[in-house]
PDB file of C-alpha atoms in Angstrom:
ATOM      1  CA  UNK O 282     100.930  94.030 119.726  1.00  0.00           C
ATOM      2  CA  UNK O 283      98.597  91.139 118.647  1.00  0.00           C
ATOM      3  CA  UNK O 284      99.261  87.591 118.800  1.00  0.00           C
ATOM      4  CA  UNK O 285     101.535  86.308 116.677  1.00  0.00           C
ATOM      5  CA  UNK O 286      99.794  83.097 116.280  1.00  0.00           C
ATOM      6  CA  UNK O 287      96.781  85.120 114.905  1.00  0.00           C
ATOM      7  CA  UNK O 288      97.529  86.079 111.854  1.00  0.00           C
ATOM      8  CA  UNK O 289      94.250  86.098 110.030  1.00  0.00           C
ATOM      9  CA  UNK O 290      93.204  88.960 112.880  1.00  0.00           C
ATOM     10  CA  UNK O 291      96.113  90.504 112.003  1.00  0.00           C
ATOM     11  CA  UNK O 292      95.350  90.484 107.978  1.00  0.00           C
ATOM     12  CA  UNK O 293      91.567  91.678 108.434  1.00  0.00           C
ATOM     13  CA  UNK O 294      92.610  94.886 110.557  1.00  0.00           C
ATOM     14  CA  UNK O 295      95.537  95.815 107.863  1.00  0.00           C
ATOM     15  CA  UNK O 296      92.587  95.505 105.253  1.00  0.00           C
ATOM     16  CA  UNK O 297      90.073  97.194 106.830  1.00  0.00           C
ATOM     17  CA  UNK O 298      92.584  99.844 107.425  1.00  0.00           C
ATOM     18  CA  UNK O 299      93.722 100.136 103.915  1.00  0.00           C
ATOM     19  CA  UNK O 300      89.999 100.207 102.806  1.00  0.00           C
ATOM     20  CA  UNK O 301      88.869 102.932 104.801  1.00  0.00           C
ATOM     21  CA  UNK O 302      91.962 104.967 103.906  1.00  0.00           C
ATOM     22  CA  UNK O 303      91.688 104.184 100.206  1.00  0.00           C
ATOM     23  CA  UNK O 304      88.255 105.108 100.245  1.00  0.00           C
ATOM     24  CA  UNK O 305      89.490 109.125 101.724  1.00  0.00           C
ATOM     25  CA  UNK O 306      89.432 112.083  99.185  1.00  0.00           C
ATOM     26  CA  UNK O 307      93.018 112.434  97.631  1.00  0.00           C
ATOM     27  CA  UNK O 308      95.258 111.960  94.364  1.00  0.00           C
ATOM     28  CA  UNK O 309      93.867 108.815  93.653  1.00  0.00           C
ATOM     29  CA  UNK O 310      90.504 109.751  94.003  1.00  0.00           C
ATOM     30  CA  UNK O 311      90.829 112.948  91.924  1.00  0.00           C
ATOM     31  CA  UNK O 312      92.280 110.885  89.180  1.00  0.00           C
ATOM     32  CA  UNK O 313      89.670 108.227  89.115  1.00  0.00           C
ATOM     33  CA  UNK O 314      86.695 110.826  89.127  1.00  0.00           C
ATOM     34  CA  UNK O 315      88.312 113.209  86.243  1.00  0.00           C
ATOM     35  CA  UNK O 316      88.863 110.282  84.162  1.00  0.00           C
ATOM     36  CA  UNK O 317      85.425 108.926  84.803  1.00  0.00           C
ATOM     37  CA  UNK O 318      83.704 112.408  84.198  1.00  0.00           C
ATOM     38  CA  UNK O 319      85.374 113.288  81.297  1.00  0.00           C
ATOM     39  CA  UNK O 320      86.503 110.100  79.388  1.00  0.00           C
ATOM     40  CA  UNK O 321      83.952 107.363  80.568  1.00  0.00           C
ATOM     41  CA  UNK O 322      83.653 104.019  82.443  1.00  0.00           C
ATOM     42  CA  UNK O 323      85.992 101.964  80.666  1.00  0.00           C
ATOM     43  CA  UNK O 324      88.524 105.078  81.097  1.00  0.00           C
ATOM     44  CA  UNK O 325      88.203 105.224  85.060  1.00  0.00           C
ATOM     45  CA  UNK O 326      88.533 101.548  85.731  1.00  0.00           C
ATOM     46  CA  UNK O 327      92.028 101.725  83.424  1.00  0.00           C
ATOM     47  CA  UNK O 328      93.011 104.467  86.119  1.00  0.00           C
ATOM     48  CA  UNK O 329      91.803 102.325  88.787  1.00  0.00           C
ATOM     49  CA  UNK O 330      93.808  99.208  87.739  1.00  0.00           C
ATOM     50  CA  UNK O 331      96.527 101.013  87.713  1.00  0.00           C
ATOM     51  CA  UNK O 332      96.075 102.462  90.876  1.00  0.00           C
ATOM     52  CA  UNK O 333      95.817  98.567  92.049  1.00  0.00           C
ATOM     53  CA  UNK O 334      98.884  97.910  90.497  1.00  0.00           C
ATOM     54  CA  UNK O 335     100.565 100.637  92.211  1.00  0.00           C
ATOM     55  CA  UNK O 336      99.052  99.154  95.518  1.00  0.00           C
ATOM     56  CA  UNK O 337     101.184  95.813  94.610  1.00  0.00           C
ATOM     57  CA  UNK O 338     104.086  97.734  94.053  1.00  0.00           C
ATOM     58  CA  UNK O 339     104.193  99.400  97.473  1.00  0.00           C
ATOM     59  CA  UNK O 340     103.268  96.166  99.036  1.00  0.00           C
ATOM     60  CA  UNK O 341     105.868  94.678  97.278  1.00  0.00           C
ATOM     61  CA  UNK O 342     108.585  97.260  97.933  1.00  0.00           C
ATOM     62  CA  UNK O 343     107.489  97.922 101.668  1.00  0.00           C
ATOM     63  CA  UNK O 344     107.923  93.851 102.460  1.00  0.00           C
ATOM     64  CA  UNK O 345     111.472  94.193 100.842  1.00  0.00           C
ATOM     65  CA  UNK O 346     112.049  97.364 103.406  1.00  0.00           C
ATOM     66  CA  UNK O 347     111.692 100.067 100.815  1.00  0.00           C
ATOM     67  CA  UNK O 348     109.300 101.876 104.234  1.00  0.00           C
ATOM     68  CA  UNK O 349     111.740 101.543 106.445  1.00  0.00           C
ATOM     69  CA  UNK O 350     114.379 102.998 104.048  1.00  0.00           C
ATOM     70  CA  UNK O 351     112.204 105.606 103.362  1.00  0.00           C
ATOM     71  CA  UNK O 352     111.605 106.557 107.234  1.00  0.00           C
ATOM     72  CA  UNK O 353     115.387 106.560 107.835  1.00  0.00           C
ATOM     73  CA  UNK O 354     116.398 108.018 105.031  1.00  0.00           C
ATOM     74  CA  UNK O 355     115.277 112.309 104.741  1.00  0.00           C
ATOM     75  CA  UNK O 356     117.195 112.499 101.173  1.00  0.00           C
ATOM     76  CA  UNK O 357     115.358 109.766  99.675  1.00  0.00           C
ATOM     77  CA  UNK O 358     111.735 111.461 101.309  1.00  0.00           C
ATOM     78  CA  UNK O 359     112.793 114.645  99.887  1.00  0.00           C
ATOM     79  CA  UNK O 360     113.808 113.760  96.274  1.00  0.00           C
ATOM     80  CA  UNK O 361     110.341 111.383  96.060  1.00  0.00           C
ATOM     81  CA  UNK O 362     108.491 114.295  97.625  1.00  0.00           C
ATOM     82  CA  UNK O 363     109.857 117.001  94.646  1.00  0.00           C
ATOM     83  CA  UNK O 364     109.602 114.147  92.037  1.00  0.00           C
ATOM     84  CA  UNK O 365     106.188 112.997  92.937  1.00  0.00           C
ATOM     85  CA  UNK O 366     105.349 117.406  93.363  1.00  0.00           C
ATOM     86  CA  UNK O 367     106.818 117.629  90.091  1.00  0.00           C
ATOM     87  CA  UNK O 368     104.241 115.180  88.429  1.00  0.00           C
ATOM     88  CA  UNK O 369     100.990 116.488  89.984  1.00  0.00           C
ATOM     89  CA  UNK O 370     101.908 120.125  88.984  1.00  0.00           C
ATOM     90  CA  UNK O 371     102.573 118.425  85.510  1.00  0.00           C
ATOM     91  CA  UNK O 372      98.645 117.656  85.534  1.00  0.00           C
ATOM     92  CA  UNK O 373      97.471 120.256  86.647  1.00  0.00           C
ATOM     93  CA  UNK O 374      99.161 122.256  83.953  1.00  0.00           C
ATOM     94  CA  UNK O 375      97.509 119.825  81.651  1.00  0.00           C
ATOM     95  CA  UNK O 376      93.768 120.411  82.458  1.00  0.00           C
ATOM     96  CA  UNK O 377      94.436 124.062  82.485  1.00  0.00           C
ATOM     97  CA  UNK O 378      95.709 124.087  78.974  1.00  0.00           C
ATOM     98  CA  UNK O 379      92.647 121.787  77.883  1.00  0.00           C
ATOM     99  CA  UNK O 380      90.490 124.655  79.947  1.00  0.00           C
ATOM    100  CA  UNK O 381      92.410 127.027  78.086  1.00  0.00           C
ATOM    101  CA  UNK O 382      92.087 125.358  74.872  1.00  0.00           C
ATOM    102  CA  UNK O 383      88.964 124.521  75.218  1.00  0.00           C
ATOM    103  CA  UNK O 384      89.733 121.168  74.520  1.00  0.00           C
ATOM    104  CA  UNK O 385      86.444 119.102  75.769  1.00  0.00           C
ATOM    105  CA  UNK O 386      86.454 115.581  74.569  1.00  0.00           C
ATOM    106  CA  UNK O 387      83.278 114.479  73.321  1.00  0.00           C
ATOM    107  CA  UNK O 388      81.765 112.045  76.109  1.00  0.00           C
ATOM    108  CA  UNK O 389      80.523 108.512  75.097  1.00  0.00           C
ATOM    109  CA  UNK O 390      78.873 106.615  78.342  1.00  0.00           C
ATOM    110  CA  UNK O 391      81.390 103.595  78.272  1.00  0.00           C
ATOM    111  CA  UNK O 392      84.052 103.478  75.186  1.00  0.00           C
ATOM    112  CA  UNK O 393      85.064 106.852  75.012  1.00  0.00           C
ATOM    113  CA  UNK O 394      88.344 107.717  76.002  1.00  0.00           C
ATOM    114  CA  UNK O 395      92.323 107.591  75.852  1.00  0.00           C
ATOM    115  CA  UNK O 396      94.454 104.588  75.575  1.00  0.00           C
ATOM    116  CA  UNK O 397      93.907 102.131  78.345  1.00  0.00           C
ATOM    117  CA  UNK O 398      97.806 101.590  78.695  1.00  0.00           C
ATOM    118  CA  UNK O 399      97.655 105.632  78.888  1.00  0.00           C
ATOM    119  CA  UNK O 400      95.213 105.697  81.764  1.00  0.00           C
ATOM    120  CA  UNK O 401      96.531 102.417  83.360  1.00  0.00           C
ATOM    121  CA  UNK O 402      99.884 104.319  83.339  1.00  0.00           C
ATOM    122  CA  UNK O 403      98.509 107.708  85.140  1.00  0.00           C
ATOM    123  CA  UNK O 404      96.946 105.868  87.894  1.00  0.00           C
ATOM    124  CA  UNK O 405      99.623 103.807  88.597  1.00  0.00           C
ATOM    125  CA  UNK O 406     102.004 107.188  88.667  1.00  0.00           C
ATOM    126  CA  UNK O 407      99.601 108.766  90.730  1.00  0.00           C
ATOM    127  CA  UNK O 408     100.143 106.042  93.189  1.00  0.00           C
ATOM    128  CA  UNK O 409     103.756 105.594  92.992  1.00  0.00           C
ATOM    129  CA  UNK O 410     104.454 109.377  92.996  1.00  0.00           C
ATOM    130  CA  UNK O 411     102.536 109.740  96.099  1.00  0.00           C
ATOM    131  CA  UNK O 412     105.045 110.356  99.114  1.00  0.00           C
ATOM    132  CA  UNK O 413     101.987 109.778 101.592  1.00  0.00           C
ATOM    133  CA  UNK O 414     101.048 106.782  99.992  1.00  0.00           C
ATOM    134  CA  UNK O 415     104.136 105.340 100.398  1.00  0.00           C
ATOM    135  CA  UNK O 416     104.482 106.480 104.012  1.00  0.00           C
ATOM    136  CA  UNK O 417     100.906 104.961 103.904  1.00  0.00           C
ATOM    137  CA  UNK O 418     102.167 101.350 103.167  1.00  0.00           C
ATOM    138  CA  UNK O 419     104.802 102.056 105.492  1.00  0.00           C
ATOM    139  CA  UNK O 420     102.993 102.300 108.389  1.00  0.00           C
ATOM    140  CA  UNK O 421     100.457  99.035 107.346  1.00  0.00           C
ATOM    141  CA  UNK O 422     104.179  97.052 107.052  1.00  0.00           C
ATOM    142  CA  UNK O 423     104.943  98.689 110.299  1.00  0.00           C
ATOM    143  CA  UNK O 424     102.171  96.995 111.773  1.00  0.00           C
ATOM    144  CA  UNK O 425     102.477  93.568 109.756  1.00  0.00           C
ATOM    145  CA  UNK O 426     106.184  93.184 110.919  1.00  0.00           C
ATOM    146  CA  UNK O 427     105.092  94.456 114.693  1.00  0.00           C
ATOM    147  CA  UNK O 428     102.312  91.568 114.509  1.00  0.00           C
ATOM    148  CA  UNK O 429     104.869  89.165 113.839  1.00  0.00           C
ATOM    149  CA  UNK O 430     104.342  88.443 110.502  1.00  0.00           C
ATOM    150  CA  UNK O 431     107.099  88.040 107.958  1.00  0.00           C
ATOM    151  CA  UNK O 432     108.562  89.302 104.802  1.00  0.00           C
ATOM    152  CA  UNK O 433     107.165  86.801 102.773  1.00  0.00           C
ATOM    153  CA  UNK O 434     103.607  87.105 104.438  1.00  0.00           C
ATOM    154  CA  UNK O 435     103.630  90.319 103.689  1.00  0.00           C
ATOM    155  CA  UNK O 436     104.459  90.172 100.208  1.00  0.00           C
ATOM    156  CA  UNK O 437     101.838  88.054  99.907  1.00  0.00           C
ATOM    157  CA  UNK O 438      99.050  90.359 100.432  1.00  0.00           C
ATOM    158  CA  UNK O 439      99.877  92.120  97.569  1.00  0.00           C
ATOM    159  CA  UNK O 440      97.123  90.692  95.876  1.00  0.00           C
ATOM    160  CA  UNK O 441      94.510  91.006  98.718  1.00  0.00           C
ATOM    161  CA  UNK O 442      95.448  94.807  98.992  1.00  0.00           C
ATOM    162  CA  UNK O 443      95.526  95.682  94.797  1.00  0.00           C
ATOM    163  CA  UNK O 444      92.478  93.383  94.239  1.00  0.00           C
ATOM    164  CA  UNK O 445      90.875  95.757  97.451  1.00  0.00           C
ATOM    165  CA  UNK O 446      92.134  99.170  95.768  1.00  0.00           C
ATOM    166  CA  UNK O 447      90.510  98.102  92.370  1.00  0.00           C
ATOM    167  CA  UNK O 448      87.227  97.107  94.081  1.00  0.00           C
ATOM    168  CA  UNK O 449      87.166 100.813  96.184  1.00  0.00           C
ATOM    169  CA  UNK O 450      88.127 103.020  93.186  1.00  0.00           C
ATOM    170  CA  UNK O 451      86.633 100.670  90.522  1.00  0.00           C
ATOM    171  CA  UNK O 452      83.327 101.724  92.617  1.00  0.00           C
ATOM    172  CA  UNK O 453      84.157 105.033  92.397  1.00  0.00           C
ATOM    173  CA  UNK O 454      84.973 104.970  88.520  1.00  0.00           C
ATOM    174  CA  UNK O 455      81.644 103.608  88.469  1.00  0.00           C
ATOM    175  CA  UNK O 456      80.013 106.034  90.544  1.00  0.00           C
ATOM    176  CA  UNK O 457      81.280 109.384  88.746  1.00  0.00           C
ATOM    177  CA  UNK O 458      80.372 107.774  85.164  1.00  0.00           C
ATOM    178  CA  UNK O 459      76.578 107.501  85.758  1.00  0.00           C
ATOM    179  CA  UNK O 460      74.693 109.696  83.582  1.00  0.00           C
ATOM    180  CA  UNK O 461      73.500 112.111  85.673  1.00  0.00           C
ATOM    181  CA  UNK O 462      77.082 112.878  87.466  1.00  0.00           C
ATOM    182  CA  UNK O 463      78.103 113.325  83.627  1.00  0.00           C
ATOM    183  CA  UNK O 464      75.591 115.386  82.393  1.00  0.00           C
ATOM    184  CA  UNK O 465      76.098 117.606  84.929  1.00  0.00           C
ATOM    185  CA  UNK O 466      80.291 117.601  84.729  1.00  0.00           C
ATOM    186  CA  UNK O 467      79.174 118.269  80.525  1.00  0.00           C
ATOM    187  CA  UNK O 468      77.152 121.859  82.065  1.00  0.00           C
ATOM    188  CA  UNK O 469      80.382 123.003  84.092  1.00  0.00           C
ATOM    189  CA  UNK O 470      83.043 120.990  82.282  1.00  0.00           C
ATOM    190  CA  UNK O 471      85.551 124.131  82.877  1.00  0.00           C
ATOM    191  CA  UNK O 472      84.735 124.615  86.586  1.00  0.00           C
ATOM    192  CA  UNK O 473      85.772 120.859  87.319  1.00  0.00           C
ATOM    193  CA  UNK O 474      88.691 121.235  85.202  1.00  0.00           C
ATOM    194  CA  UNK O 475      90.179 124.036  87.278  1.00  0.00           C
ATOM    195  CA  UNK O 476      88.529 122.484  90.574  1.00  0.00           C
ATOM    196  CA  UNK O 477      91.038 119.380  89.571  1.00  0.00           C
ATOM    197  CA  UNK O 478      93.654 121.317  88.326  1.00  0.00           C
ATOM    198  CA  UNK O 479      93.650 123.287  91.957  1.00  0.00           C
ATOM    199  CA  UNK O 480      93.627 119.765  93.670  1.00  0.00           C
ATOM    200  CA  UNK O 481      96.998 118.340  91.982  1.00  0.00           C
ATOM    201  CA  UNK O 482      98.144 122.344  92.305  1.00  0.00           C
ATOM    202  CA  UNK O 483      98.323 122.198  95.495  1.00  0.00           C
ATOM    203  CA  UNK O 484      99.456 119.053  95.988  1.00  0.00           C
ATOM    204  CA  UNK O 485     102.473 119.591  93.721  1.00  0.00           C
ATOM    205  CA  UNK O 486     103.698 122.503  95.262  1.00  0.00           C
ATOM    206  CA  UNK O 487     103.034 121.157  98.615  1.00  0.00           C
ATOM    207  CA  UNK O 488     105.431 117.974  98.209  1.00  0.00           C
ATOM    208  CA  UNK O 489     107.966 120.273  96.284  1.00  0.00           C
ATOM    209  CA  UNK O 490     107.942 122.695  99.607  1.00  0.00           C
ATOM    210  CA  UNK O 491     108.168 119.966 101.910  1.00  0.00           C
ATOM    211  CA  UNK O 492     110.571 118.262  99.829  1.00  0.00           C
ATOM    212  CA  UNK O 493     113.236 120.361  99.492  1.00  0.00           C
ATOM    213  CA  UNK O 494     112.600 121.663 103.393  1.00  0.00           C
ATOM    214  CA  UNK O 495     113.363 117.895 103.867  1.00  0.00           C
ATOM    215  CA  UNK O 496     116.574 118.045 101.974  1.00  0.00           C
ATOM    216  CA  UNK O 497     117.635 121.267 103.718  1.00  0.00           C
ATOM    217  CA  UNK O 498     117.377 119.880 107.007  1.00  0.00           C
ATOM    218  CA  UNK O 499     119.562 117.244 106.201  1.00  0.00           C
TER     219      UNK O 499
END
């Protein structure tokens, strides 16, 4: 346990361990990069700010003891771990109907693209549906709490941690929206389709299996 009198050590380790796991390949990655591949720029950083406001809301919920309900609590695990399943497979039946359809949207660089409150909302339900990213938080308040820091401390990062999630997939948004990554996504537009479709797939029917395994245990 680190000093308790130290909390700015404390702070920089949390965030450089909630950078480097933001930054791994997973939901909110996928979501990000589809939007930014086949919508645009202005598209992916919606997603992304609502992936950042999903952030604050797990900070948020986690410093109120939302983790450690969730740790001691299989039912509640379970039923987010089917909900959250139940989403993703929702999306990935989506791109396989517009693969099916043949539904391509016609790409323009930076304003193309669905509502911003309709890609704000995704991302932040691709956070907040996220059973690991809520055991995620849980872990980082784990830590906070263990360093001695309090409720209210930890609330207070909030912003620190959204404004960090925003700059990591922001970056990202950015990354998958230059031309070249789009012309190329515009040559195989079905392939990535199903290639997300498979990632959310899996996901979804991995939660919904663990899930209701967690809820049988009980």
């Amino acid at each position: 346990m680190l000093d308790p009198a130290d909390p700015f050590e404390v702070v920089i380790l949390a965030l450089a361990s909630v950078v480097v796991t933001l930054a791994m390949p997973g939901p909110s990655l996928a979501a990000v990069a589809s939007a930014a591949l086949n919508r645009g720029r202005l598209a992916a950083l919606h997603v992304a700010a609502g992936i950042s406001a999903g952030v604050f809301m797990w900070t948020i919920l986690v410093a109120c003891g939302f983790g450690v309900l969730l740790q001691t609590a299989p039912v509640l695990l379970g039923t987010m771990k089917v909900l959250g399943g139940s989403y993703f497979l929702w999306l990935t039946l989506k791109s396989l109907r517009a693969v099916l359809r043949q539904e391509q949207v016609a790409f323009d660089h930076f304003h193309h693209g669905a509502k911003a409150w309709v890609c704000f909302r995704h991302g932040a339900l691709v956070v907040l549906t996220n059973p690991a990213a809520a055991l995620m938080w849980a872990a980082i308040a784990t830590f906070l709490f263990g360093s001695g820091l309090t409720a209210w401390q930890v609330a207070g990062l909030s912003p620190v941690f959204s404004i960090a999630a925003f700059m990591v997939y922001g970056f990202y948004g950015i990354l998958f929206s230059m031309r070249a990554a789009v012309a190329a996504n515009q040559r195989i537009w079905c392939v990535t389709e199903v290639v997300f479709a498979g990632v959310f797939g899996v996901i979804g029917v991995s939660l919904i299996l663990s899930g209701i395994s967690d809820m049988k245990g009980l």
